[in-house]
Coordinates of C-alpha atoms and ligand atoms in Angstrom, one line a residue:
X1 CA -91.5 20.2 27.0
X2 CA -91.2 16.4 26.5
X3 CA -90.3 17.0 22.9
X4 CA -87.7 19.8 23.7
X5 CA -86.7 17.7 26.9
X6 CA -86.3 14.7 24.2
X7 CA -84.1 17.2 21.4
X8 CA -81.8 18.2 24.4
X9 CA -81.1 14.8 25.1
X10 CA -80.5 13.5 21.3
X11 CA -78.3 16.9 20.8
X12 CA -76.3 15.8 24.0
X13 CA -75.8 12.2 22.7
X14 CA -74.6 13.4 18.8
X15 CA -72.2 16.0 21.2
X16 CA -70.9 13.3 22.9
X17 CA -70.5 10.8 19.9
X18 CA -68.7 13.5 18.0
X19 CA -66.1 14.1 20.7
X20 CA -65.8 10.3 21.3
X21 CA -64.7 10.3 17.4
X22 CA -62.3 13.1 18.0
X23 CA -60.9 11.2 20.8
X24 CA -60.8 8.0 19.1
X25 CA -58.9 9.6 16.0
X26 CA -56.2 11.3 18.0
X27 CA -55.5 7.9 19.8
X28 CA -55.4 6.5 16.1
X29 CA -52.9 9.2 15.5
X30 CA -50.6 8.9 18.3
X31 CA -50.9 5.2 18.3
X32 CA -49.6 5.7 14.1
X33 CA -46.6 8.1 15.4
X34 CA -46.2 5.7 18.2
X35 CA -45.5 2.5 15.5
X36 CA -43.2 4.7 13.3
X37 CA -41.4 5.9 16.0
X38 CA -42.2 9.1 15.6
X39 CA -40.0 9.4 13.1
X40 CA -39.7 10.6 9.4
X41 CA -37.2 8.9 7.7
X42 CA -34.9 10.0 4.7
X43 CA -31.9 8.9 3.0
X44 CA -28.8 10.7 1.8
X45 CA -25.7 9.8 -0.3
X46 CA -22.3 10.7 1.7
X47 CA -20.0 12.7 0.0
X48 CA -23.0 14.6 -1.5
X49 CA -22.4 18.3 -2.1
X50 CA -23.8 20.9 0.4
X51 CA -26.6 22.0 -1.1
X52 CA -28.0 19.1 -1.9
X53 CA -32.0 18.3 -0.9
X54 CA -33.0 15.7 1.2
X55 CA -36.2 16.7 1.6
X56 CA -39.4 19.5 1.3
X57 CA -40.8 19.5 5.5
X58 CA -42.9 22.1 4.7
X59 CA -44.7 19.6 2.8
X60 CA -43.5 16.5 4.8
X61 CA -44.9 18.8 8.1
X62 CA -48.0 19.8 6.6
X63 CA -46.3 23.6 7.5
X64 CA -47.1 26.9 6.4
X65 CA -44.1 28.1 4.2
X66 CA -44.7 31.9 5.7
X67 CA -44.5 30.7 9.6
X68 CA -41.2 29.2 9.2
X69 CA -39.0 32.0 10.1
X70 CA -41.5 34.0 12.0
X71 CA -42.2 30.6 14.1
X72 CA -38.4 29.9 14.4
X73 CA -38.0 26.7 12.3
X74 CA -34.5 25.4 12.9
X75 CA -32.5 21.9 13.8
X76 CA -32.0 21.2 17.4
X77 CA -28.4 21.9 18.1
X78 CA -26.9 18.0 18.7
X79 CA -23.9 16.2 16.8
X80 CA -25.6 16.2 13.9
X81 CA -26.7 19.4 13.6
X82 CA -23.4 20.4 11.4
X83 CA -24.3 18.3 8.5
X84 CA -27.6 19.4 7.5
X85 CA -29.3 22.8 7.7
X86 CA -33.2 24.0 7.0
X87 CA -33.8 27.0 4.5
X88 CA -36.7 28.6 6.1
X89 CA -37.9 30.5 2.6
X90 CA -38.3 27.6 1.3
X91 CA -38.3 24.6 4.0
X92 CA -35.7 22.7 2.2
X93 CA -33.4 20.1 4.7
X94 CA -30.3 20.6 2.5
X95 CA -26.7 18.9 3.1
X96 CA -24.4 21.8 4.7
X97 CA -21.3 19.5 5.0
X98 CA -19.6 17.1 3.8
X99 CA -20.6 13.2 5.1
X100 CA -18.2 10.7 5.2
X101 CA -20.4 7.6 5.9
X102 CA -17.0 5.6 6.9
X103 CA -16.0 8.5 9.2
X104 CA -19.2 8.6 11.0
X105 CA -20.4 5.0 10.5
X106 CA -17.0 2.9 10.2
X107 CA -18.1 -0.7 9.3
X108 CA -21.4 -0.6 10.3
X109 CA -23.8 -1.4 7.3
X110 CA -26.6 1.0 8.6
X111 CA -25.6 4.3 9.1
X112 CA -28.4 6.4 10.0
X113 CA -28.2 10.2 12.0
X114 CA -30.9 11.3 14.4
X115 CA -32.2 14.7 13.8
X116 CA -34.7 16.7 15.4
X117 CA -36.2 20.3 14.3
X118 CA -38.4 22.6 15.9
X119 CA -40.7 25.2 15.5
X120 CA -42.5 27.9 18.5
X121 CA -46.0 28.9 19.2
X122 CA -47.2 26.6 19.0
X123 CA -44.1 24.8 20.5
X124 CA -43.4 21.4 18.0
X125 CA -40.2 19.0 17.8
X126 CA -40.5 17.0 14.8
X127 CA -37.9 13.6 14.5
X128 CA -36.2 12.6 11.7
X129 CA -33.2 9.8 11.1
X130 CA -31.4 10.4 7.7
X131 CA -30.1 7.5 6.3
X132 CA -26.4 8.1 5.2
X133 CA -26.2 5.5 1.6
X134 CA -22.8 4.4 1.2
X135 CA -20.7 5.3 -2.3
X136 CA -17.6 3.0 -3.5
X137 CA -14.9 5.8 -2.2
X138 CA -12.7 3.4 -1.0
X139 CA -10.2 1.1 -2.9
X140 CA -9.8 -2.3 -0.8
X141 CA -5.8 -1.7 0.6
X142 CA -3.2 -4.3 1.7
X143 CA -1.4 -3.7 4.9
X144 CA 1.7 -4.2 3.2
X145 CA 2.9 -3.3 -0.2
X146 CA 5.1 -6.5 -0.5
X147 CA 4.3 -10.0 1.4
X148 CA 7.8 -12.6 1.3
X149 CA 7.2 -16.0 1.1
X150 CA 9.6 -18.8 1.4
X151 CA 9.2 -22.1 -0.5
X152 CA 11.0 -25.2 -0.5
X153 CA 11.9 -25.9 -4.5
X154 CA 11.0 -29.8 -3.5
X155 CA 7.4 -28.8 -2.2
X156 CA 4.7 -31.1 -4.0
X157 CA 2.1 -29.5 -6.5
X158 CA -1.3 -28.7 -4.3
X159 CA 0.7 -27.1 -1.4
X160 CA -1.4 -23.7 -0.2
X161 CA -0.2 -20.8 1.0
X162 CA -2.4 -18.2 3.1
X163 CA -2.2 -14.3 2.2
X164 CA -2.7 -11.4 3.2
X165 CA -6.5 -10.1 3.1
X166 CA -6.9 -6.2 1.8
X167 CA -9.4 -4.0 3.9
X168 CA -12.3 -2.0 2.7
X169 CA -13.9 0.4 4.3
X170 CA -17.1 0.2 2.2
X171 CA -20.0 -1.7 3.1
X172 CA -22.1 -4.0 0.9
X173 CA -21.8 -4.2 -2.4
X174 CA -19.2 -1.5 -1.9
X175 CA -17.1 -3.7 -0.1
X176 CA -13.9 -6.5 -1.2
X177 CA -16.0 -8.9 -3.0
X178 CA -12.5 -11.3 -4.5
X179 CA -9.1 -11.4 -5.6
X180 CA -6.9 -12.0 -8.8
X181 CA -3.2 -13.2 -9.0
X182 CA -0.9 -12.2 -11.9
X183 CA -0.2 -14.9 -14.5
X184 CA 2.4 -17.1 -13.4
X185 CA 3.5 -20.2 -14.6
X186 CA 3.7 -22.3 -10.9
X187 CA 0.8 -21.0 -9.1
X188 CA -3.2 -20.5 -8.9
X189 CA -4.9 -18.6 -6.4
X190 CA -8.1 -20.6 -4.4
X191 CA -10.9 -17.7 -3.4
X192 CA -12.7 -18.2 -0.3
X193 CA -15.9 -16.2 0.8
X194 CA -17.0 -17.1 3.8
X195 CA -20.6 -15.4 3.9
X196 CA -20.5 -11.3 2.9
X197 CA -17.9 -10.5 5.5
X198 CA -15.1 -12.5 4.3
X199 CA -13.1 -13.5 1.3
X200 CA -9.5 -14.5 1.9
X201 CA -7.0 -16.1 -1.1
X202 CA -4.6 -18.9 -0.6
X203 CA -1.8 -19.6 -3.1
X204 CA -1.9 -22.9 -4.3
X205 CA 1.1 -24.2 -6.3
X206 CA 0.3 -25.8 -9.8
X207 CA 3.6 -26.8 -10.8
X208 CA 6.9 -27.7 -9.2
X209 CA 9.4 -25.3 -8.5
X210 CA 13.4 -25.7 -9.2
X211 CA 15.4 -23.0 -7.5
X212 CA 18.6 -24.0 -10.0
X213 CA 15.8 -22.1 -13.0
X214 CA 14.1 -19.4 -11.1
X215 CA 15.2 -18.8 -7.5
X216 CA 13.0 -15.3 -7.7
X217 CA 9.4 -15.1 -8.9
X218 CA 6.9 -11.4 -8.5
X219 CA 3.6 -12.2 -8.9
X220 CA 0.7 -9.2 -8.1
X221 CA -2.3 -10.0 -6.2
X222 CA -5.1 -7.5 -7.1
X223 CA -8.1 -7.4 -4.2
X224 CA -11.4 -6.4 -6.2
X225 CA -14.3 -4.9 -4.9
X226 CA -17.6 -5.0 -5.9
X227 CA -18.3 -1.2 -6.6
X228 CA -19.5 0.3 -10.2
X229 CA -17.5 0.7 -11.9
X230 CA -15.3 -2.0 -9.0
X231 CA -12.3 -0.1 -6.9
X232 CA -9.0 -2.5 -6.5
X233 CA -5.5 -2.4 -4.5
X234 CA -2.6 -4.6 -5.2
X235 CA 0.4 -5.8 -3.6
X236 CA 3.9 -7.7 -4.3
X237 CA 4.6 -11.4 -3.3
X238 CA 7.9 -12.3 -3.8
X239 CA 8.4 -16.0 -3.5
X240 CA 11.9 -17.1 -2.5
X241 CA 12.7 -20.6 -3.8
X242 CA 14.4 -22.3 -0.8
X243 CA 17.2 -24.7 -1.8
X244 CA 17.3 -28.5 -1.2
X245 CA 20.2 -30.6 -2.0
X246 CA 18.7 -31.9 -5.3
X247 CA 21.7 -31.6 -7.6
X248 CA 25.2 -33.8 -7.3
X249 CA 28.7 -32.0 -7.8
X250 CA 29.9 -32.5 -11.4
X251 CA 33.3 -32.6 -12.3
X252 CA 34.6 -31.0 -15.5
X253 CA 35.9 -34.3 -16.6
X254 CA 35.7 -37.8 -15.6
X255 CA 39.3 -38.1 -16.1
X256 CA 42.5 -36.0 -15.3
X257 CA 45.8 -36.2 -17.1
X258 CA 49.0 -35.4 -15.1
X259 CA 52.5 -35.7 -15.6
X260 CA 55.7 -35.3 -12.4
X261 CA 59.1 -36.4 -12.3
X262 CA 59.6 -39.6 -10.2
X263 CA 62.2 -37.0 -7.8
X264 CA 59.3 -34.4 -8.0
X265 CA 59.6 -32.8 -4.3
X266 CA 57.1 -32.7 -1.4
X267 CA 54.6 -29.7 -2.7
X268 CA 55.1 -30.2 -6.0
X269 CA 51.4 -29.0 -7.5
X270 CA 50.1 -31.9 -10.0
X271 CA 47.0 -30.9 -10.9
X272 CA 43.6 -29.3 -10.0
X273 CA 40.5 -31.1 -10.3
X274 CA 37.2 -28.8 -10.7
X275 CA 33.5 -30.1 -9.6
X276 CA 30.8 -27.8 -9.8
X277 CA 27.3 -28.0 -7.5
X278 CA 24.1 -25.7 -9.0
X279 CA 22.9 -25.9 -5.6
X280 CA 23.0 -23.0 -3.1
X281 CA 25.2 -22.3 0.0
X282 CA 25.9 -25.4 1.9
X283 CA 24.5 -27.6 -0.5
X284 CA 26.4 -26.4 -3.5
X285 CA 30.0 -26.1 -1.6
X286 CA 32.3 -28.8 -2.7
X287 CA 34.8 -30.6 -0.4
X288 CA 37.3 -33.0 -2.1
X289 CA 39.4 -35.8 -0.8
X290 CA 41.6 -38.3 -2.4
X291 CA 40.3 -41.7 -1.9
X292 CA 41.7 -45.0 -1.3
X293 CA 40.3 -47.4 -4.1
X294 CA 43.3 -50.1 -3.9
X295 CA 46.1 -50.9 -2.9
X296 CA 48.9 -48.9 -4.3
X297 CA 51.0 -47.5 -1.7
X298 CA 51.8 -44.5 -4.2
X299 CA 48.3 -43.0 -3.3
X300 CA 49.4 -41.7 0.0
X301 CA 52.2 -39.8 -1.7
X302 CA 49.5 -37.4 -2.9
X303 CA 47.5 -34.2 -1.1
X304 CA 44.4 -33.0 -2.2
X305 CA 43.1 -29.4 -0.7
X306 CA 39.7 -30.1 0.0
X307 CA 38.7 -26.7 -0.7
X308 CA 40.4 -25.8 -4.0
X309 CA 41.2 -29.5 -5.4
X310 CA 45.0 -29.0 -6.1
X311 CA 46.4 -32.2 -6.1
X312 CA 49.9 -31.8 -4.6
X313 CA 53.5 -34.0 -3.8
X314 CA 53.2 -35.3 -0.6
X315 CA 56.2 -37.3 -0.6
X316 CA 58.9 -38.8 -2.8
X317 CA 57.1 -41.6 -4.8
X318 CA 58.3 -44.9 -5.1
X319 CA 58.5 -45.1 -9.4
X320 CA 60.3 -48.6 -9.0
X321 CA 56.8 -49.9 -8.8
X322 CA 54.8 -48.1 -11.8
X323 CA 55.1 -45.5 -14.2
X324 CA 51.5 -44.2 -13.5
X325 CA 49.5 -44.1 -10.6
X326 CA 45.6 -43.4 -10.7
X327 CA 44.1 -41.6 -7.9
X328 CA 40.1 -41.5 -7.5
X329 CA 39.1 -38.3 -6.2
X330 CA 35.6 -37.5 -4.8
X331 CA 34.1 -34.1 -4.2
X332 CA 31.0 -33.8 -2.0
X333 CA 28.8 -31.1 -0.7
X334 CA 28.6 -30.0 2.8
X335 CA 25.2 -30.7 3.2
X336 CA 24.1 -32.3 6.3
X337 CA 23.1 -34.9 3.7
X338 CA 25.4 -34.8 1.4
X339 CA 25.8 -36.1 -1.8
X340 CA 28.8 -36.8 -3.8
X341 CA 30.8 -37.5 -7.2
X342 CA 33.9 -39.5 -7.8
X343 CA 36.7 -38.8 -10.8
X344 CA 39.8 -40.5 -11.6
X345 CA 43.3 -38.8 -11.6
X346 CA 46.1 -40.6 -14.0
X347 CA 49.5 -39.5 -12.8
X348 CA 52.4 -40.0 -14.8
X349 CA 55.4 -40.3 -13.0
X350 CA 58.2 -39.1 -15.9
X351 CA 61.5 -41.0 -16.1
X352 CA 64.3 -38.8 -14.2
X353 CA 67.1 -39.8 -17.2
X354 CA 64.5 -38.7 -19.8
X355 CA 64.0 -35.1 -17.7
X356 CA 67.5 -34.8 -17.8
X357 CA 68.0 -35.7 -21.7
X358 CA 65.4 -32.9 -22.3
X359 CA 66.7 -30.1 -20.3
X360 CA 69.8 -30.7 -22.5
X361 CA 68.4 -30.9 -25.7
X362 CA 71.4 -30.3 -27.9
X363 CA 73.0 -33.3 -26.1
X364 CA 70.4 -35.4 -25.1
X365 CA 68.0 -38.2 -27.0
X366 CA 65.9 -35.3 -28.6
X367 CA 68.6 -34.7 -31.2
X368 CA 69.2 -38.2 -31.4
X369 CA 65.0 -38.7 -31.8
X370 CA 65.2 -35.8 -34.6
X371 CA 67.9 -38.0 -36.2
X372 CA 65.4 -40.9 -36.4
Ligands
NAG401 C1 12.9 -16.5 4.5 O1 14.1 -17.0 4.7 C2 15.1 -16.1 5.1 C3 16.5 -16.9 5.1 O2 16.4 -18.0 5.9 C4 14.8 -15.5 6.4 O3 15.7 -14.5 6.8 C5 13.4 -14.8 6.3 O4 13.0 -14.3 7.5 C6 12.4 -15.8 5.8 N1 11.2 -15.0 5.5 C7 10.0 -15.5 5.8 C8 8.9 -14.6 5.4 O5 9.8 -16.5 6.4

């Protein structure tokens, strides 16, 4: 009785130990689910083609392969559910559409879908969270396909210039890791990269421009990412070469030649002077005046027109006092600081006896000149 009182009460004990353990180990369970959120986690590439496996849950699940359909396996309908699908002869969670990680994810560097699937009798949800990995499918593009810039030909050598960044759409590696100019003989290109987000370019110039050689110049900035093999997308800057006034007119000679008649008439035309200005627009249009050097009163019998340099008669000139006259003619730019050039104008005022001789030749000194 003791003894079978005594076996009772050691058989009770082990009973309860056992259960304790059972206990103990589905705590242990849960409390494992609990930590990995209940969750199985698997990764697929986007852009994969439907079909493709992600994963075996009749293994993952610990499932019987013949239950699947008469259980009910299938995904919980949610906004997931279009991309993936289960194959319940098999228990293959396959890709059934196409996943376009930038679509879905945009910028974000994790991109990961919730999923759940179920199964009846006994009723069981199972969790997953596939991982969308992203592929280099996007080329880094530039808002614009040309970017103008206007320089000053007298900016100094180290000047920047910011540009334009290019977008991305890929994350990580994936995504616009630098940038490349075309070779150019004025300018360098300085890369920043602030941290993974963002690299920007400045153009830096190397060598003095000069608008009166190359008003114009195309370079090609290429954006790079950091794919393999890399993606890239380029776009135009055309730098305009902004005058300055850094050129003087120049006449085509230093010194004119004329010749009138001392009774030459009020708008008589004497000569034209020419100066030329590389520069552009205001700086390169030429105004010309005669100026007063000395004190020959003759000067002020002369008209210049300031915009074609035709030196006419402005009235009858005193030839008593000199055979020649020299005028000093200037020609400046209309720059609002202009700069200017000075020529000189030697007038010859032509004996009126001598005109006369010439127009008759037969009578006059010529045939007395041929005599001699
Ligand atoms: C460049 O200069 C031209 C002429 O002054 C002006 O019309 C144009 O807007 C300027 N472009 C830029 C990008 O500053």
């Amino acid at each position: 009785m003791t003894l079978a009182y005594s076996e009772d009460l050691e058989t009770m004990a082990s009973k309860r130990q056992s259960r304790f353990r059972v206990w103990i180990s589905v705590y242990f369970l849960c409390w494992l689910w609990s930590i990995a959120g209940g969750q199985l986690l698997y990764s697929v590439t986007e852009e994969a083609n439907t079909g493709t496996t992600i994963a075996n849950l009749v293994k993952d699940l610990n499932l019987n392969i013949q239950d699947l359909e008469v259980r009910g396996f299938h995904i919980v309908p949610g906004p997931n559910k279009r991309y993936f699908d289960i194959n319940t002869k098999t228990g293959i969670l396959h890709v059934r559409e196409r996943i376009d990680r930038e679509e879905i994810c945009e910028q974000h560097i994790k991109c990961s879908l919730p999923l759940e699937a179920m199964i009846s009798s006994p009723l069981n949800i199972y969790r997953f969270e596939i991982n969308v990995v992203d592929i280099n499918d996007n080329a880094p593009a530039f808002q614009t396909s040309v970017t103008h810039l206007n320089i000053t030909e007298s900016t100094i050598s180290g000047e920047r210039f910011p540009l334009q960044s290019a977008f991305d759409a890929d994350v990580g590696s994936n995504s616009l890791k630098s940038y490349k100019l075309s070779p150019n003989e004025h300018f360098s290109l300085d890369v920043q990269s602030g941290g993974d987000q963002s690299v920007s370019a400045e153009l830096v110039l190397q060598k003095a421009l000069d608008r009166e050689k190359q008003a114009v110049i195309h370079l090609t900035l290429s954006a790079v990412d950091g794919g393999k093999p890399p993606k890239s997308g380029t776009t135009e800057i055309i730098v305009n070469v902004v005058d300055v006034n850094d050129n003087i007119p120049v006449f085509s000679k230093s010194l004119y030649k004329a010749k009138i008649t001392e009774n030459a008439a009020p708008g008589t035309h004497v000569i034209t002077v020419q100066a030329v200005d590389l520069d552009e627009g205001v700086n390169g249009e030429i105004i010309y005046a005669i100026v007063k050097h000395n004190t020959d009163k003759n000067v002020d019998s002369f008209l210049i027109n300031p915009g074609t340099g035709e030196i006419t008669v402005k009235k009858y000139i005193d030839y008593e006092q000199k055979s020649s006259i020299e005028l000093r003619v200037q020609a400046k730019d209309k720059s609002n600081n202009p700069r200017g050039a000075h020529c000189k104008v030697l007038v010859e005022v032509v004996d009126i006896n001598d005109n006369i001789c010439c127009f008759i030749t037969k009578f006059g000194r010529n045939s007395r000149s041929s005599l001699t």
